[in-house]
Amino acid sequence: MADNFQKTYTLITGGSEGIGKALAIECAARSMNLIIIALPDSHLDQISELIQAQYNVDVITLGIDLTEPDAPQKIWTFCREKRLMVNILINNAGITGSTVFEEASPAYIDLRIQLNIRALVLLTRFFLPDLKKLEHACILNVSSMSAF
């Protein structure tokens, strides 16, 4: 499959703010083309313009809510349809919480499971076969200190 693609891309979830934005800028500084995934209307245009103004890399954005059940599949399909070869997958999107577990609503818990666990695992599953075909590819799963 890699033979059919001209360029490789680093895909970063949660890439419009915070650590994800810093990772996107650092990757761009290393001449990596980017696919930045974040919630719709979450400064995607701003980070894309900022990076393209400073670095000579492609920046493709996709606004999607990773807590939607079909979001990981949609991201993988988006990349396939656009013929974007991902060689680095950075699972950075996440949400924290400090509610006492037994006081948390099921919806509160489910949201964190959908984003912090399910989306990460399914994105890894969808992209792993293609990553394994490349000579140089990797996956970075970002976690916060609050996860401990």
PDB file of C-alpha atoms in Angstrom:
ATOM      1  CA  MET A   1       0.000   0.000   0.000  1.00  0.00           C
ATOM      2  CA  ALA A   2       2.790   2.445   0.804  1.00  0.00           C
ATOM      3  CA  ASP A   3       3.826   2.399  -2.862  1.00  0.00           C
ATOM      4  CA  ASN A   4       0.553   4.114  -3.828  1.00  0.00           C
ATOM      5  CA  PHE A   5       1.158   7.152  -1.648  1.00  0.00           C
ATOM      6  CA  GLN A   6       3.509  10.063  -2.276  1.00  0.00           C
ATOM      7  CA  LYS A   7       3.868  11.483   1.244  1.00  0.00           C
ATOM      8  CA  THR A   8       3.569  10.325   4.804  1.00  0.00           C
ATOM      9  CA  TYR A   9       1.680  12.100   7.563  1.00  0.00           C
ATOM     10  CA  THR A  10       1.721  12.313  11.317  1.00  0.00           C
ATOM     11  CA  LEU A  11      -1.831  12.057  12.651  1.00  0.00           C
ATOM     12  CA  ILE A  12      -2.396  13.841  15.959  1.00  0.00           C
ATOM     13  CA  THR A  13      -5.667  13.626  17.868  1.00  0.00           C
ATOM     14  CA  GLY A  14      -6.482  16.555  20.107  1.00  0.00           C
ATOM     15  CA  GLY A  15      -3.994  18.562  18.070  1.00  0.00           C
ATOM     16  CA  SER A  16      -5.538  22.015  18.204  1.00  0.00           C
ATOM     17  CA  GLU A  17      -4.727  22.950  21.810  1.00  0.00           C
ATOM     18  CA  GLY A  18      -2.430  22.151  24.716  1.00  0.00           C
ATOM     19  CA  ILE A  19       0.013  19.268  24.405  1.00  0.00           C
ATOM     20  CA  GLY A  20      -1.459  18.264  21.034  1.00  0.00           C
ATOM     21  CA  LYS A  21      -0.805  21.710  19.597  1.00  0.00           C
ATOM     22  CA  ALA A  22       2.750  21.635  20.965  1.00  0.00           C
ATOM     23  CA  LEU A  23       3.266  18.211  19.395  1.00  0.00           C
ATOM     24  CA  ALA A  24       1.916  19.455  16.064  1.00  0.00           C
ATOM     25  CA  ILE A  25       4.300  22.427  16.068  1.00  0.00           C
ATOM     26  CA  GLU A  26       7.246  20.236  17.057  1.00  0.00           C
ATOM     27  CA  CYS A  27       6.445  17.703  14.324  1.00  0.00           C
ATOM     28  CA  ALA A  28       6.091  20.471  11.745  1.00  0.00           C
ATOM     29  CA  ALA A  29       9.456  21.881  12.832  1.00  0.00           C
ATOM     30  CA  ARG A  30      10.845  18.415  12.008  1.00  0.00           C
ATOM     31  CA  SER A  31       9.347  18.658   8.482  1.00  0.00           C
ATOM     32  CA  MET A  32       6.512  16.231   9.159  1.00  0.00           C
ATOM     33  CA  ASN A  33       3.260  16.597   7.240  1.00  0.00           C
ATOM     34  CA  LEU A  34       0.298  16.671   9.607  1.00  0.00           C
ATOM     35  CA  ILE A  35      -3.252  15.460   9.957  1.00  0.00           C
ATOM     36  CA  ILE A  36      -4.691  17.294  12.944  1.00  0.00           C
ATOM     37  CA  ILE A  37      -7.849  15.872  14.496  1.00  0.00           C
ATOM     38  CA  ALA A  38      -9.869  17.828  17.061  1.00  0.00           C
ATOM     39  CA  LEU A  39     -13.413  18.748  17.954  1.00  0.00           C
ATOM     40  CA  PRO A  40     -15.192  20.786  15.281  1.00  0.00           C
ATOM     41  CA  ASP A  41     -14.657  24.525  15.751  1.00  0.00           C
ATOM     42  CA  SER A  42     -11.738  23.981  18.141  1.00  0.00           C
ATOM     43  CA  HIS A  43      -9.185  26.312  16.565  1.00  0.00           C
ATOM     44  CA  LEU A  44      -8.318  23.852  13.776  1.00  0.00           C
ATOM     45  CA  ASP A  45      -8.103  26.642  11.201  1.00  0.00           C
ATOM     46  CA  GLN A  46      -5.899  28.736  13.481  1.00  0.00           C
ATOM     47  CA  ILE A  47      -3.369  25.990  14.181  1.00  0.00           C
ATOM     48  CA  SER A  48      -3.310  24.999  10.519  1.00  0.00           C
ATOM     49  CA  GLU A  49      -2.632  28.593   9.412  1.00  0.00           C
ATOM     50  CA  LEU A  50      -0.004  29.066  12.130  1.00  0.00           C
ATOM     51  CA  ILE A  51       1.911  25.940  11.121  1.00  0.00           C
ATOM     52  CA  GLN A  52       1.653  26.537   7.379  1.00  0.00           C
ATOM     53  CA  ALA A  53       2.913  30.111   7.815  1.00  0.00           C
ATOM     54  CA  GLN A  54       6.001  28.956   9.712  1.00  0.00           C
ATOM     55  CA  TYR A  55       6.836  25.554   8.218  1.00  0.00           C
ATOM     56  CA  ASN A  56       6.884  24.057   4.748  1.00  0.00           C
ATOM     57  CA  VAL A  57       4.597  21.098   5.482  1.00  0.00           C
ATOM     58  CA  ASP A  58       1.133  19.928   4.507  1.00  0.00           C
ATOM     59  CA  VAL A  59      -1.482  20.397   7.215  1.00  0.00           C
ATOM     60  CA  ILE A  60      -4.815  18.644   6.862  1.00  0.00           C
ATOM     61  CA  THR A  61      -7.475  19.062   9.528  1.00  0.00           C
ATOM     62  CA  LEU A  62     -10.556  17.106  10.448  1.00  0.00           C
ATOM     63  CA  GLY A  63     -13.082  18.296  12.994  1.00  0.00           C
ATOM     64  CA  ILE A  64     -14.721  15.299  14.631  1.00  0.00           C
ATOM     65  CA  ASP A  65     -15.904  14.278  18.077  1.00  0.00           C
ATOM     66  CA  LEU A  66     -13.934  11.177  19.052  1.00  0.00           C
ATOM     67  CA  THR A  67     -16.641  10.158  21.511  1.00  0.00           C
ATOM     68  CA  GLU A  68     -18.962   9.394  18.598  1.00  0.00           C
ATOM     69  CA  PRO A  69     -19.087   5.618  18.136  1.00  0.00           C
ATOM     70  CA  ASP A  70     -18.050   5.715  14.475  1.00  0.00           C
ATOM     71  CA  ALA A  71     -15.420   8.478  14.768  1.00  0.00           C
ATOM     72  CA  PRO A  72     -12.331   6.225  14.632  1.00  0.00           C
ATOM     73  CA  GLN A  73     -13.672   4.485  11.519  1.00  0.00           C
ATOM     74  CA  LYS A  74     -14.502   7.861   9.946  1.00  0.00           C
ATOM     75  CA  ILE A  75     -10.952   9.101  10.531  1.00  0.00           C
ATOM     76  CA  TRP A  76      -9.440   5.978   8.982  1.00  0.00           C
ATOM     77  CA  THR A  77     -11.847   6.193   6.021  1.00  0.00           C
ATOM     78  CA  PHE A  78     -11.056   9.908   5.598  1.00  0.00           C
ATOM     79  CA  CYS A  79      -7.352   9.094   5.344  1.00  0.00           C
ATOM     80  CA  ARG A  80      -7.975   6.258   2.890  1.00  0.00           C
ATOM     81  CA  GLU A  81     -10.250   8.342   0.671  1.00  0.00           C
ATOM     82  CA  LYS A  82      -7.776  11.251   0.653  1.00  0.00           C
ATOM     83  CA  ARG A  83      -4.886   8.802   0.048  1.00  0.00           C
ATOM     84  CA  LEU A  84      -3.056   9.947   3.171  1.00  0.00           C
ATOM     85  CA  MET A  85      -0.426   7.501   4.425  1.00  0.00           C
ATOM     86  CA  VAL A  86      -0.074   7.781   8.182  1.00  0.00           C
ATOM     87  CA  ASN A  87       3.368   6.762   9.408  1.00  0.00           C
ATOM     88  CA  ILE A  88       3.055   8.200  12.916  1.00  0.00           C
ATOM     89  CA  LEU A  89      -0.109   7.967  14.984  1.00  0.00           C
ATOM     90  CA  ILE A  90      -0.192  10.195  18.056  1.00  0.00           C
ATOM     91  CA  ASN A  91      -3.173   9.368  20.259  1.00  0.00           C
ATOM     92  CA  ASN A  92      -3.221  12.545  22.318  1.00  0.00           C
ATOM     93  CA  ALA A  93      -6.913  13.440  22.721  1.00  0.00           C
ATOM     94  CA  GLY A  94      -8.203  12.903  26.215  1.00  0.00           C
ATOM     95  CA  ILE A  95     -10.314  14.273  28.979  1.00  0.00           C
ATOM     96  CA  THR A  96      -9.596  14.305  32.672  1.00  0.00           C
ATOM     97  CA  GLY A  97     -11.893  14.342  35.625  1.00  0.00           C
ATOM     98  CA  SER A  98     -11.715  14.626  39.350  1.00  0.00           C
ATOM     99  CA  THR A  99     -15.129  13.430  40.394  1.00  0.00           C
ATOM    100  CA  VAL A 100     -15.253  10.737  43.050  1.00  0.00           C
ATOM    101  CA  PHE A 101     -16.010   7.540  41.131  1.00  0.00           C
ATOM    102  CA  GLU A 102     -19.074   6.485  43.122  1.00  0.00           C
ATOM    103  CA  GLU A 103     -20.518   9.994  42.754  1.00  0.00           C
ATOM    104  CA  ALA A 104     -19.916  10.210  39.008  1.00  0.00           C
ATOM    105  CA  SER A 105     -22.832   9.745  36.689  1.00  0.00           C
ATOM    106  CA  PRO A 106     -22.718   6.879  34.192  1.00  0.00           C
ATOM    107  CA  ALA A 107     -22.670   9.472  31.377  1.00  0.00           C
ATOM    108  CA  TYR A 108     -19.614  11.162  32.936  1.00  0.00           C
ATOM    109  CA  ILE A 109     -17.777   7.837  33.150  1.00  0.00           C
ATOM    110  CA  ASP A 110     -18.869   6.716  29.689  1.00  0.00           C
ATOM    111  CA  LEU A 111     -17.587   9.930  28.075  1.00  0.00           C
ATOM    112  CA  ARG A 112     -14.130   9.309  29.525  1.00  0.00           C
ATOM    113  CA  ILE A 113     -14.146   5.692  28.413  1.00  0.00           C
ATOM    114  CA  GLN A 114     -15.234   6.650  24.892  1.00  0.00           C
ATOM    115  CA  LEU A 115     -12.483   9.233  24.463  1.00  0.00           C
ATOM    116  CA  ASN A 116      -9.603   8.012  26.625  1.00  0.00           C
ATOM    117  CA  ILE A 117      -9.860   4.305  25.890  1.00  0.00           C
ATOM    118  CA  ARG A 118     -12.197   3.336  23.050  1.00  0.00           C
ATOM    119  CA  ALA A 119     -11.098   5.957  20.504  1.00  0.00           C
ATOM    120  CA  LEU A 120      -7.401   5.307  21.191  1.00  0.00           C
ATOM    121  CA  VAL A 121      -7.759   1.527  20.875  1.00  0.00           C
ATOM    122  CA  LEU A 122      -9.851   1.639  17.698  1.00  0.00           C
ATOM    123  CA  LEU A 123      -7.644   4.217  15.977  1.00  0.00           C
ATOM    124  CA  THR A 124      -4.650   2.034  16.762  1.00  0.00           C
ATOM    125  CA  ARG A 125      -6.474  -1.025  15.422  1.00  0.00           C
ATOM    126  CA  PHE A 126      -7.485   0.699  12.166  1.00  0.00           C
ATOM    127  CA  PHE A 127      -4.063   2.184  11.414  1.00  0.00           C
ATOM    128  CA  LEU A 128      -1.816  -0.619  12.683  1.00  0.00           C
ATOM    129  CA  PRO A 129      -1.898  -2.836   9.557  1.00  0.00           C
ATOM    130  CA  ASP A 130      -0.703   0.050   7.362  1.00  0.00           C
ATOM    131  CA  LEU A 131       1.863   1.206   9.920  1.00  0.00           C
ATOM    132  CA  LYS A 132       3.357  -2.295   9.979  1.00  0.00           C
ATOM    133  CA  LYS A 133       3.930  -2.132   6.209  1.00  0.00           C
ATOM    134  CA  LEU A 134       6.233   0.873   6.547  1.00  0.00           C
ATOM    135  CA  GLU A 135       9.921   0.708   7.314  1.00  0.00           C
ATOM    136  CA  HIS A 136       9.675   3.593   9.792  1.00  0.00           C
ATOM    137  CA  ALA A 137       6.406   4.016  11.650  1.00  0.00           C
ATOM    138  CA  CYS A 138       5.334   4.458  15.251  1.00  0.00           C
ATOM    139  CA  ILE A 139       2.485   5.023  17.653  1.00  0.00           C
ATOM    140  CA  LEU A 140       2.645   7.430  20.577  1.00  0.00           C
ATOM    141  CA  ASN A 141      -0.064   7.165  23.221  1.00  0.00           C
ATOM    142  CA  VAL A 142      -0.107  10.294  25.385  1.00  0.00           C
ATOM    143  CA  SER A 143      -1.400  10.189  28.934  1.00  0.00           C
ATOM    144  CA  SER A 144      -1.495  12.738  31.695  1.00  0.00           C
ATOM    145  CA  MET A 145      -0.170  12.494  35.193  1.00  0.00           C
ATOM    146  CA  SER A 146      -3.770  12.490  36.408  1.00  0.00           C
ATOM    147  CA  ALA A 147      -4.151   9.059  34.796  1.00  0.00           C
ATOM    148  CA  PHE A 148      -2.021   7.691  37.601  1.00  0.00           C
TER     149      PHE A 148
END
